[in-house]
mmCIF file of C-alpha atoms in Angstrom:
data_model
loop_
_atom_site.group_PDB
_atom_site.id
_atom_site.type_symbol
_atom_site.label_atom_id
_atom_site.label_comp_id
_atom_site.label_asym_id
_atom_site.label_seq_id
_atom_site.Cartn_x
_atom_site.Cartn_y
_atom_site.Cartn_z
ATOM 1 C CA UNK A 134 -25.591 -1.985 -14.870
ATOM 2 C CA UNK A 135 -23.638 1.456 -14.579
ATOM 3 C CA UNK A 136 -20.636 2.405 -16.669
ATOM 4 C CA UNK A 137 -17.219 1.948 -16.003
ATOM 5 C CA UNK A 138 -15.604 4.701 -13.939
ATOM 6 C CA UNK A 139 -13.535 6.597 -16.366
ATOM 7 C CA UNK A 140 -9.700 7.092 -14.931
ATOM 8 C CA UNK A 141 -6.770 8.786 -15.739
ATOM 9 C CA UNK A 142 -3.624 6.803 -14.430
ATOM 10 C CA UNK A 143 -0.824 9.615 -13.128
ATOM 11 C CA UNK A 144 2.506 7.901 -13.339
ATOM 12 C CA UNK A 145 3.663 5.348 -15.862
ATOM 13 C CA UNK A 146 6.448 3.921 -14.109
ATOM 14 C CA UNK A 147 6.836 0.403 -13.323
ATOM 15 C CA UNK A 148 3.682 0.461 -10.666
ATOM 16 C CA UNK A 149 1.696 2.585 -13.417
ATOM 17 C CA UNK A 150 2.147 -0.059 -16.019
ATOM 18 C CA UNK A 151 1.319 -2.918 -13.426
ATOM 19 C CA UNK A 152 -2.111 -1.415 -12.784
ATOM 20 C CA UNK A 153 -2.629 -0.989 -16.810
ATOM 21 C CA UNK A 154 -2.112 -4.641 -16.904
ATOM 22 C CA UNK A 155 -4.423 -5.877 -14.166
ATOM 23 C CA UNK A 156 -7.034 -3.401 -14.875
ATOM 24 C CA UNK A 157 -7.691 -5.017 -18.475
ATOM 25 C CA UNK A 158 -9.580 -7.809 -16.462
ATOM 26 C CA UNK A 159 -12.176 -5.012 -15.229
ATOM 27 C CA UNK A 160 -13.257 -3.750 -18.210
ATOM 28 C CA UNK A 161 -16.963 -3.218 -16.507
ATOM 29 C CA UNK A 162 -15.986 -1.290 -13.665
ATOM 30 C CA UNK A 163 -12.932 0.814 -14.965
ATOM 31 C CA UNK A 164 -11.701 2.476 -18.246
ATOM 32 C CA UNK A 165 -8.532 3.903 -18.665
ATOM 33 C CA UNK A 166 -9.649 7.208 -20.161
ATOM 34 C CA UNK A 167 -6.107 8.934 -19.726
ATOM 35 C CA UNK A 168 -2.736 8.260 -19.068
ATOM 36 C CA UNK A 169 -0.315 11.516 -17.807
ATOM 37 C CA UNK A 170 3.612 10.236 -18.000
ATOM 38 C CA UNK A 171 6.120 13.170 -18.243
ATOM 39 C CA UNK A 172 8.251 10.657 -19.605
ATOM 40 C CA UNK A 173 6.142 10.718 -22.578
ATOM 41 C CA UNK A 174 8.372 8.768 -24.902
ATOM 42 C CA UNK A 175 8.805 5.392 -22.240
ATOM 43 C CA UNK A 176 5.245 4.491 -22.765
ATOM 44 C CA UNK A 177 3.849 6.258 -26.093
ATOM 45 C CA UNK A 178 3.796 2.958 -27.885
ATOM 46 C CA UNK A 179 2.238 1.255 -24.849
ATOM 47 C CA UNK A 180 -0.426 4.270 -24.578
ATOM 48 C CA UNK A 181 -1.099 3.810 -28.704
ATOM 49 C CA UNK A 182 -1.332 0.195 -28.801
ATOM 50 C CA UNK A 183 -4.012 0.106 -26.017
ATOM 51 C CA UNK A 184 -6.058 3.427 -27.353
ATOM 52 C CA UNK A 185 -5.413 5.648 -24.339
ATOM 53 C CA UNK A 186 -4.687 8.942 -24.789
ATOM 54 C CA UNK A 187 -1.412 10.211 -23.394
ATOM 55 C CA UNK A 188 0.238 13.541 -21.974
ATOM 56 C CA UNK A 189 3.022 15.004 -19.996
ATOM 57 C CA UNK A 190 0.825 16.936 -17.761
ATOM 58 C CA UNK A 191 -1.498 16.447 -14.419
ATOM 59 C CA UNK A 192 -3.916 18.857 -15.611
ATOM 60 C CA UNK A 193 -4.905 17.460 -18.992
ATOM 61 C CA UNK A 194 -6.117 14.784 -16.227
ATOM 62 C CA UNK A 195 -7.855 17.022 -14.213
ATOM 63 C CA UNK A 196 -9.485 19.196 -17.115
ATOM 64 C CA UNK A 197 -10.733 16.098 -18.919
ATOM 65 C CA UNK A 198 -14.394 15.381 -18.452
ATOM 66 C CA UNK A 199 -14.066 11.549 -19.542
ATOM 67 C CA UNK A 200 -12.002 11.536 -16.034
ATOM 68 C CA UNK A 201 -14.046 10.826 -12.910
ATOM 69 C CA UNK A 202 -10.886 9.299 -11.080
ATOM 70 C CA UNK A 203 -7.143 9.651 -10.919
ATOM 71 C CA UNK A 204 -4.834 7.001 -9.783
ATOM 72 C CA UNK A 205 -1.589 8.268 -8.351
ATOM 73 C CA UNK A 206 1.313 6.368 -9.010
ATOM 74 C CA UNK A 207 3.514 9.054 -8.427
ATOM 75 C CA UNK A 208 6.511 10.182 -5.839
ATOM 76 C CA UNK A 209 5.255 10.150 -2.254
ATOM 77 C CA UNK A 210 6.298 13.740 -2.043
ATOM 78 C CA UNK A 211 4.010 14.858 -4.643
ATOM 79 C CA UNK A 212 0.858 13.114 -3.428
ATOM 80 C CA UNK A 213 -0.472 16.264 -0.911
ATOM 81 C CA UNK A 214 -0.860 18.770 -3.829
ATOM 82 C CA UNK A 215 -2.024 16.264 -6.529
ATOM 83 C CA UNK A 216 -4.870 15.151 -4.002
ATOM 84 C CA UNK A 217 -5.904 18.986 -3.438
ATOM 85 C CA UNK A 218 -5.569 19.895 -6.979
ATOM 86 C CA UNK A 219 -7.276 16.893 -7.767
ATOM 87 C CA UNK A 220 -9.916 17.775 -5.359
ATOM 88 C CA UNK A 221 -10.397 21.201 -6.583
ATOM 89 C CA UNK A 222 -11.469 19.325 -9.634
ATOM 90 C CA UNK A 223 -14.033 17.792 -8.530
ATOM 91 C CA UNK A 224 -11.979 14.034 -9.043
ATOM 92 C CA UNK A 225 -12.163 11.053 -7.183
ATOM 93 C CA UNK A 226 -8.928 10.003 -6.196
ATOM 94 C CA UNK A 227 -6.721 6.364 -5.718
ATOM 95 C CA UNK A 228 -3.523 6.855 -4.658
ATOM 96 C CA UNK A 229 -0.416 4.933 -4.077
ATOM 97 C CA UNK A 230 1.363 3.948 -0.639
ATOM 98 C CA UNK A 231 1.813 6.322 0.964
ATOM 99 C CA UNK A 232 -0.533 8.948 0.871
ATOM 100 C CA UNK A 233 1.426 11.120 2.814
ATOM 101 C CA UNK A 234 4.695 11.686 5.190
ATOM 102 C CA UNK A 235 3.190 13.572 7.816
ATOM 103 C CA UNK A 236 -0.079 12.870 9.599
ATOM 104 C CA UNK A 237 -0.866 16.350 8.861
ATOM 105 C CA UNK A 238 -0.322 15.456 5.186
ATOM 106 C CA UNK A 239 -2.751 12.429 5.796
ATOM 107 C CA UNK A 240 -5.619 14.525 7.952
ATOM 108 C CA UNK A 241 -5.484 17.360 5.130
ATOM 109 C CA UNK A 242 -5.719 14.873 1.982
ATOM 110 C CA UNK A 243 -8.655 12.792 4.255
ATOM 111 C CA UNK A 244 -10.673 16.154 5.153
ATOM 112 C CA UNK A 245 -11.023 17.362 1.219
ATOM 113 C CA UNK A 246 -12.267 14.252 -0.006
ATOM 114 C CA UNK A 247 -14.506 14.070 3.034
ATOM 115 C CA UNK A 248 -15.595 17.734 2.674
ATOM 116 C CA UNK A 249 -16.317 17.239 -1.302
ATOM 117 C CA UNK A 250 -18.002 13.787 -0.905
ATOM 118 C CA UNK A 251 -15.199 12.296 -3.199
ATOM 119 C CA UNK A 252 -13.787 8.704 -2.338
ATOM 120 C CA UNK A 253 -10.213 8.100 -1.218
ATOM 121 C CA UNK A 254 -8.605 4.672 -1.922
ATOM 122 C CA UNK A 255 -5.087 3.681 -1.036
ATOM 123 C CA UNK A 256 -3.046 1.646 -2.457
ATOM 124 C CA UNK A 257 -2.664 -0.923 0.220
ATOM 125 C CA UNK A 258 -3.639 -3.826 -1.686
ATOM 126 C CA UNK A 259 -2.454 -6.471 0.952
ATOM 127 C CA UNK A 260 -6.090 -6.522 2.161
ATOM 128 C CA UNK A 261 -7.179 -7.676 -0.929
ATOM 129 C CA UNK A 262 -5.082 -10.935 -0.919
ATOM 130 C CA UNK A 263 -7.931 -13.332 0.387
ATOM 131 C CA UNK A 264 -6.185 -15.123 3.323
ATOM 132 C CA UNK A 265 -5.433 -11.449 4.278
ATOM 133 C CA UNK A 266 -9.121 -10.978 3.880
ATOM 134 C CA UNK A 267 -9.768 -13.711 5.524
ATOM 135 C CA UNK A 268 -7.868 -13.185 8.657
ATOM 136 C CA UNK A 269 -9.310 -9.736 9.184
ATOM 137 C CA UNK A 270 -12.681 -11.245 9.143
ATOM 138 C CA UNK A 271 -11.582 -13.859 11.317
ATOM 139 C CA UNK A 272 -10.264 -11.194 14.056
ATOM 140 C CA UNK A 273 -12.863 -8.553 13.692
ATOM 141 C CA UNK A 274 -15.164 -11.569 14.554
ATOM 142 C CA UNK A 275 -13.692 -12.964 17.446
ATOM 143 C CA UNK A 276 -12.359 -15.999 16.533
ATOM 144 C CA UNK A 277 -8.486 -15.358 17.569
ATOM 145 C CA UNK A 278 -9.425 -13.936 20.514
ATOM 146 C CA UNK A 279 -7.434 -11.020 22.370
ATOM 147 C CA UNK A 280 -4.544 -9.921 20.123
ATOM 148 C CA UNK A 281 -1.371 -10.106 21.339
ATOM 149 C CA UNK A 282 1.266 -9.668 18.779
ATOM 150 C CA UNK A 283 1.940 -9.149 14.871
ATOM 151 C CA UNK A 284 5.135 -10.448 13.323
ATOM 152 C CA UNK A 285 5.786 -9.503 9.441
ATOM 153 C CA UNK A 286 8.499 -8.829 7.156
ATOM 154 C CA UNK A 287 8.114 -7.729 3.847
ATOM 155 C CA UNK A 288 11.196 -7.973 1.169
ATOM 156 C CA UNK A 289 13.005 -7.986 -2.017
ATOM 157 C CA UNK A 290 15.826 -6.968 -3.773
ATOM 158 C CA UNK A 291 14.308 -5.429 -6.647
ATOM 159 C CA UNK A 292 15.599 -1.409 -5.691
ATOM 160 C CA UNK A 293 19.262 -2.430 -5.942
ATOM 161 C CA UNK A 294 18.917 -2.580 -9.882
ATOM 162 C CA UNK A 295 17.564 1.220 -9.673
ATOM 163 C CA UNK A 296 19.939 4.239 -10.734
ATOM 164 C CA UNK A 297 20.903 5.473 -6.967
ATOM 165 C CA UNK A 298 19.266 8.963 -8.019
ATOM 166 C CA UNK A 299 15.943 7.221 -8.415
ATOM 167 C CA UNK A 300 13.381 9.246 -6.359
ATOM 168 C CA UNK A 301 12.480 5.101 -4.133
ATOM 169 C CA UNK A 302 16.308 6.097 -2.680
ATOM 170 C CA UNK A 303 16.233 9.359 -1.421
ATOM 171 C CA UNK A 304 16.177 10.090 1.974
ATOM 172 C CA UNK A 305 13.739 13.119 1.860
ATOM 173 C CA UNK A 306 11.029 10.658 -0.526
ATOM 174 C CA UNK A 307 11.383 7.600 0.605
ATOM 175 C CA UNK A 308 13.065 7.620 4.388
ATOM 176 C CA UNK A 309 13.716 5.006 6.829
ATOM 177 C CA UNK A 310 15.015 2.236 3.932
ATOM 178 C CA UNK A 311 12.154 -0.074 2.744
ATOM 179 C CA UNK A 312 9.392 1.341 4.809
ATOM 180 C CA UNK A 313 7.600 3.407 2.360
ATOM 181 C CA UNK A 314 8.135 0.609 -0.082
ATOM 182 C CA UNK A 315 7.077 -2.363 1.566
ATOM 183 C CA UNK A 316 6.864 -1.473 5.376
ATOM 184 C CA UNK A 317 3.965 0.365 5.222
ATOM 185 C CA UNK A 318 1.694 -2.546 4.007
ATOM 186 C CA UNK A 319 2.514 -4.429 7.256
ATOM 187 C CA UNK A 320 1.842 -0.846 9.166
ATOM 188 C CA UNK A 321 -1.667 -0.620 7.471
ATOM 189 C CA UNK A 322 -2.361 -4.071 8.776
ATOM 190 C CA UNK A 323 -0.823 -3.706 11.921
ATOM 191 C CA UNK A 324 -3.135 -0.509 12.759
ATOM 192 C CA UNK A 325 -6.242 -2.265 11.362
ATOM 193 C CA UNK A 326 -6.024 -4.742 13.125
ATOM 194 C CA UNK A 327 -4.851 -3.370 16.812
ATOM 195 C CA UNK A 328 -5.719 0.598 16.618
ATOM 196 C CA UNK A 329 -3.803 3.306 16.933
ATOM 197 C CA UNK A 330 -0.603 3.304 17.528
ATOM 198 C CA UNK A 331 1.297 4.981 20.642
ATOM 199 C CA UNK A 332 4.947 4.555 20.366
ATOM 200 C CA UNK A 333 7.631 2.793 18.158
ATOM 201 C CA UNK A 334 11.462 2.296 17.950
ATOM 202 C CA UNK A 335 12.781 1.853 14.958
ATOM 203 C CA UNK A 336 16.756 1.052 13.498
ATOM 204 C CA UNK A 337 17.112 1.517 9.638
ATOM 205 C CA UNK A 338 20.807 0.303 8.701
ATOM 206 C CA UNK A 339 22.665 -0.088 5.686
ATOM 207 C CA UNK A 340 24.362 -3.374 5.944
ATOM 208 C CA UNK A 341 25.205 -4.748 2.601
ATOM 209 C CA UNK A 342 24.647 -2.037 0.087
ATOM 210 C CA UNK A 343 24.936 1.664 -1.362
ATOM 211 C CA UNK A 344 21.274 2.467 -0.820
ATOM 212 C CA UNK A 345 21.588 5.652 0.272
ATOM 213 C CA UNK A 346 18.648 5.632 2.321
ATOM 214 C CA UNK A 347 19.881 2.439 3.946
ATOM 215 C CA UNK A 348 18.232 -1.690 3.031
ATOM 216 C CA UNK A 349 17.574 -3.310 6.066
ATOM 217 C CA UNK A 350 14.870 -1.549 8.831
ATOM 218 C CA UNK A 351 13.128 -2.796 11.719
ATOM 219 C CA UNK A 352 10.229 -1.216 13.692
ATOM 220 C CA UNK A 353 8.554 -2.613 17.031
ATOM 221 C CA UNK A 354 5.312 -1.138 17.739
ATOM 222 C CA UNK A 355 3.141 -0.687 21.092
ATOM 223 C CA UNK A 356 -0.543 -0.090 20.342
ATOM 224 C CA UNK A 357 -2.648 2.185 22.523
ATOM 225 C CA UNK A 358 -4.930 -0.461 23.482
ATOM 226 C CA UNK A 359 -2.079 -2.719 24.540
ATOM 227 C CA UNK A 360 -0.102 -5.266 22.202
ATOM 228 C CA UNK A 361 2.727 -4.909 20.144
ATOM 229 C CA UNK A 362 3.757 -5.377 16.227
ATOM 230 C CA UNK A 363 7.122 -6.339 14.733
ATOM 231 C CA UNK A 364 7.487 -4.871 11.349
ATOM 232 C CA UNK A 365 10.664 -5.461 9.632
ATOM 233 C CA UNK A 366 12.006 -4.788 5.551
ATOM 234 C CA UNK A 367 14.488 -5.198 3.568
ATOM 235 C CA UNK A 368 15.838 -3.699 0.081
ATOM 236 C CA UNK A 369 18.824 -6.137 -0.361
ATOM 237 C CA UNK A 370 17.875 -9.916 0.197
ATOM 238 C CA UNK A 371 15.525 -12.076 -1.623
ATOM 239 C CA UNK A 372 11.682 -11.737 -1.925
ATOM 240 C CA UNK A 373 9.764 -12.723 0.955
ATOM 241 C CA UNK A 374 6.464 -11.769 2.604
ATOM 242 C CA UNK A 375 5.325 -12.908 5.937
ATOM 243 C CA UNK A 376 2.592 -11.589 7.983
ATOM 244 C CA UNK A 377 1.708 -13.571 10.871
ATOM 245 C CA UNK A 378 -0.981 -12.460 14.215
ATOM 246 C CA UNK A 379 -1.137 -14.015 17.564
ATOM 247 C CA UNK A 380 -4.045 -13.984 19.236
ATOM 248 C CA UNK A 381 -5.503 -16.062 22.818
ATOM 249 C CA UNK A 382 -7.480 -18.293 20.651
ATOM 250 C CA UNK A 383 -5.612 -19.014 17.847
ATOM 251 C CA UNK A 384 -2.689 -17.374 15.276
ATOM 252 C CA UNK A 385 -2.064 -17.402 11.272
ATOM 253 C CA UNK A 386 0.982 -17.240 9.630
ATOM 254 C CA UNK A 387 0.375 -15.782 5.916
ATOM 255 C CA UNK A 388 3.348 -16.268 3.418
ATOM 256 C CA UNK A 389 3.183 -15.107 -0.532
ATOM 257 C CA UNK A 390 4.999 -17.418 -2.377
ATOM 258 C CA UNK A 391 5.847 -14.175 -4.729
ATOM 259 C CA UNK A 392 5.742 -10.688 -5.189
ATOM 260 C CA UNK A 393 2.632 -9.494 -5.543
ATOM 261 C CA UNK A 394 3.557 -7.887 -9.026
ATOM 262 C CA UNK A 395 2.941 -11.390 -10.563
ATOM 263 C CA UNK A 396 1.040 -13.393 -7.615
ATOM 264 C CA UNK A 397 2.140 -17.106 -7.506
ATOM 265 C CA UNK A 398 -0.835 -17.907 -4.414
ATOM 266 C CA UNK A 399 -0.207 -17.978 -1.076
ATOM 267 C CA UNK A 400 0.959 -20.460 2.130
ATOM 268 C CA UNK A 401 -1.235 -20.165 5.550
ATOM 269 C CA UNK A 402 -0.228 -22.413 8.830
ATOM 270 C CA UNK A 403 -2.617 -21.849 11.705
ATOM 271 C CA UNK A 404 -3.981 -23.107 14.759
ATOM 272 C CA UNK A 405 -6.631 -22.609 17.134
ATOM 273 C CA UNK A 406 -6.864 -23.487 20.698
ATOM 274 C CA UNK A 407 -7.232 -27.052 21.463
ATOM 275 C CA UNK A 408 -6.653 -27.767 17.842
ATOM 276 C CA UNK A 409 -3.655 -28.515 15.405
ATOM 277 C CA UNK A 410 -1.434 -26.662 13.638
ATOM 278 C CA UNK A 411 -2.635 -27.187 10.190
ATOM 279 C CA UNK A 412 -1.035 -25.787 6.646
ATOM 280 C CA UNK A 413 -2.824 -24.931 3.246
ATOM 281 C CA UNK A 414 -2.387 -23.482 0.092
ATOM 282 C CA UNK A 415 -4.515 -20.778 -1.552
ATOM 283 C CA UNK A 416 -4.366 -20.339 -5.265
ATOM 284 C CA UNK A 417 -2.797 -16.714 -7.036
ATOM 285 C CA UNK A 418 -5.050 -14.017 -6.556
ATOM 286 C CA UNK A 419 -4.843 -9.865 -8.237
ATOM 287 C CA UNK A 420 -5.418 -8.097 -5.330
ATOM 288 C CA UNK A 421 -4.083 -5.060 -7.081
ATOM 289 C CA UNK A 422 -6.946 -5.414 -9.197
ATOM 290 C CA UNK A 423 -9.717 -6.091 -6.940
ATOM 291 C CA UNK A 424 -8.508 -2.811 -4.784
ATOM 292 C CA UNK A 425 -8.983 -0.748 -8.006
ATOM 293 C CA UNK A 426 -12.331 -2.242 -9.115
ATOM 294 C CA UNK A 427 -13.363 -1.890 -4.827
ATOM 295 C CA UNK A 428 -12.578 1.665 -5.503
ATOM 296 C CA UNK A 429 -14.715 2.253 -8.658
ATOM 297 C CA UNK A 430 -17.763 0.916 -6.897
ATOM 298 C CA UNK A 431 -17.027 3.064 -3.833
ATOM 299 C CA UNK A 432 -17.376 5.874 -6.613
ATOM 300 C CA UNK A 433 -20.448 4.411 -7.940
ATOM 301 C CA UNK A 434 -22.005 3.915 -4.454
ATOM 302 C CA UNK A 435 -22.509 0.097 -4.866
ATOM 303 C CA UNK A 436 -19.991 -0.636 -2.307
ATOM 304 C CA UNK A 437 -18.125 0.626 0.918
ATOM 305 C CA UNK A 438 -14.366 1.398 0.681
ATOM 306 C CA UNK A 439 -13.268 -0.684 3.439
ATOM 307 C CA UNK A 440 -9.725 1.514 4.196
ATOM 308 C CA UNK A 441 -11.416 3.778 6.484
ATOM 309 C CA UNK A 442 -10.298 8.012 7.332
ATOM 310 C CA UNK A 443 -9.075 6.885 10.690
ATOM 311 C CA UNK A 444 -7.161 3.889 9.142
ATOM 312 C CA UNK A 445 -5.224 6.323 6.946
ATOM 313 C CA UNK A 446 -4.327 8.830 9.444
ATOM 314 C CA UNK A 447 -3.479 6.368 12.299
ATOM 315 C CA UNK A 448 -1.418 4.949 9.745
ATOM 316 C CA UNK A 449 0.243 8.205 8.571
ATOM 317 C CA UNK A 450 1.028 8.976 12.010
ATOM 318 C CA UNK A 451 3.027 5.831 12.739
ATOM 319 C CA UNK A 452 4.855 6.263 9.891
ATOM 320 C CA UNK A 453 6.108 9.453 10.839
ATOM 321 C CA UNK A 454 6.975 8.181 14.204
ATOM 322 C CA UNK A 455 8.682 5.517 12.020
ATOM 323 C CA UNK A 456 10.717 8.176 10.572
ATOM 324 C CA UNK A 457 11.768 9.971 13.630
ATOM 325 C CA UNK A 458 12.862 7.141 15.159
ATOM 326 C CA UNK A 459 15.383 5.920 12.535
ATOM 327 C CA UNK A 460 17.392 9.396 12.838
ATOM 328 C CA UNK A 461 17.050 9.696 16.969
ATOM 329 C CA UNK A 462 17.397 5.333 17.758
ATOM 330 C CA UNK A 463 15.100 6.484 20.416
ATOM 331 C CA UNK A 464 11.076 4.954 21.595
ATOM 332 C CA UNK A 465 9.370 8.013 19.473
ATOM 333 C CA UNK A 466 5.318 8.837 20.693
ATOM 334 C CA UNK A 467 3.241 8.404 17.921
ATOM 335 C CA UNK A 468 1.705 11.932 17.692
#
């Protein structure tokens, strides 16, 4: 059996802690070895209680050889140089949604782990979440038959709580309203399961709130290889997670009864051709986890990372399409 990968989590905001949390159900495939807050005094006592050492800066991370990994919870905009610099150091690296802004952000950060043989994981833990799982099997396989369409909306309220000069509401961080938060899970999925995008038209608004970046954003999405996605977010109503595909055999409708920060199980209705529409329940899952501990055997060569280089910058790329499209209201080419 091989050791844990050691890991220094970067960020210990409120995604940094989550991750803490989950991860003390992996103890055999990950060890916290570090923890690098610049906000030292918000999680000192946290850090000391659990044994892991902390710091205010990156490169105590990056210089410590109990370190084979960083995980980047950290501001989108700061994800391009702490991949190279993490790089440089010969780490592994997980980082958080998304890993970049541009898809020239996303080929550069793909092409140095490539070219140093280090794995790249993303935080796009939706796969994780076994109907999720289960329906990507279940596609890749044949069974739905030609895709058509993808339906999802991803939301909560959670941001309007935040101080409005948190980094999550800025226009130059986090554009186009709840897309980097939550929109670009149902992206991921949407390229993964119907390729590469070619164009989208998105409207961000902000209809019931100060977020300065606006709370309510939809995006409608033609795919290269024909078929379209419907991807839609909001930062000011309540929670809810829908992610639904449409295929000539058959179509699923996926619904989280919560958040995945504290997973409550799921609710899938589906039907297949000839067949009825039929409803079941699947029991709480920690899909945040099980990306993590995917990761850490990616490192240790006992398993593939499933979030392929092409799924990242295909992703990237629609994203940025995403964002030109909110400021022009115009059908933007995905580049």
């Amino acid at each position: 059996m091989s050791e844990p990968v050691g890991i220094a989590l970067i960020g210990m905001g409120w995604w940094g802690k989550k991750m803490l949390a989950v991860l003390a159900a992996a103890p055999g495939d990950i060890r916290v070895a570090r923890a690098v807050e610049p906000n030292v005094g918000s999680v000192r006592d946290l850090c000391a209680e659990k044994g892991i050492p902390l710091s205010a800066e990156y490169a105590d991370a990056l210089n410590d050889p109990a370190v084979e990994a960083v995980v980047l919870a950290t501001p989108h905009s700061m994800h391009e140089a702490q991949i190279a610099a993490a790089v440089a150091a010969g780490k592994h690296v997980f980082c958080e949604k998304p890993l970049a802004l541009t898809k020239a952000g996303a080929e550069k950060a793909v092409g140095l782990c490539r070219d140093a043989g280090l794995v790249l994981g993303m935080g796009h833990e939706r796969r994780w979440e076994p109907p999720i799982a289960d329906m990507l099997a279940k596609a890749d396989a044949g069974v739905l038959g030609r895709l058509h369409q993808i339906e999802a909306n991803f939301s909560h309220d959670k941001f309007l709580a935040l101080d409005r000069d948190n980094w999550r509401l800025k226009a130059d961080q986090a554009p186009a309203g709840g897309m980097t938060a939550t929109g670009i899970h149902l992206l991921d999925l949407s390229v993964r399961l119907m390729g590469a995008a070619e164009s989208v038209l998105c409207i961000c608004e902000q209809l019931s709130s100060d977020l300065p970046n606006g709370d309510t954003v939809a995006a409608f999405v033609k795919f290269r290889g024909g078929g379209t996605s419907y991807v839609s977010a909001s930062l000011a109503n309540p929670f809810i997670s829908r992610f639904a595909v449409y295929g000539s055999k058959g179509w699923i409708d996926i619904r989280d009864k919560a958040h995945v920060e504290s997973p409550d199980g799921l609710i899938v209705t589906s039907a297949m051709q000839g067949g009825p529409i039929t409803t079941v329940e699947i029991p709480p899952a920690e899909p945040v986890k099980d990306n993590l501990v995917c990761f850490a055997r990616a490192v240790r060569g006992t398993e593939s990372y499933p979030i392929t280089a092409a799924h990242l910058v295909d992703n990237i790329a629609l994203l940025e399409a995403v964002f030109a499209s909110a400021l022009s209201g115009k059908i933007e080419a995905v580049a």
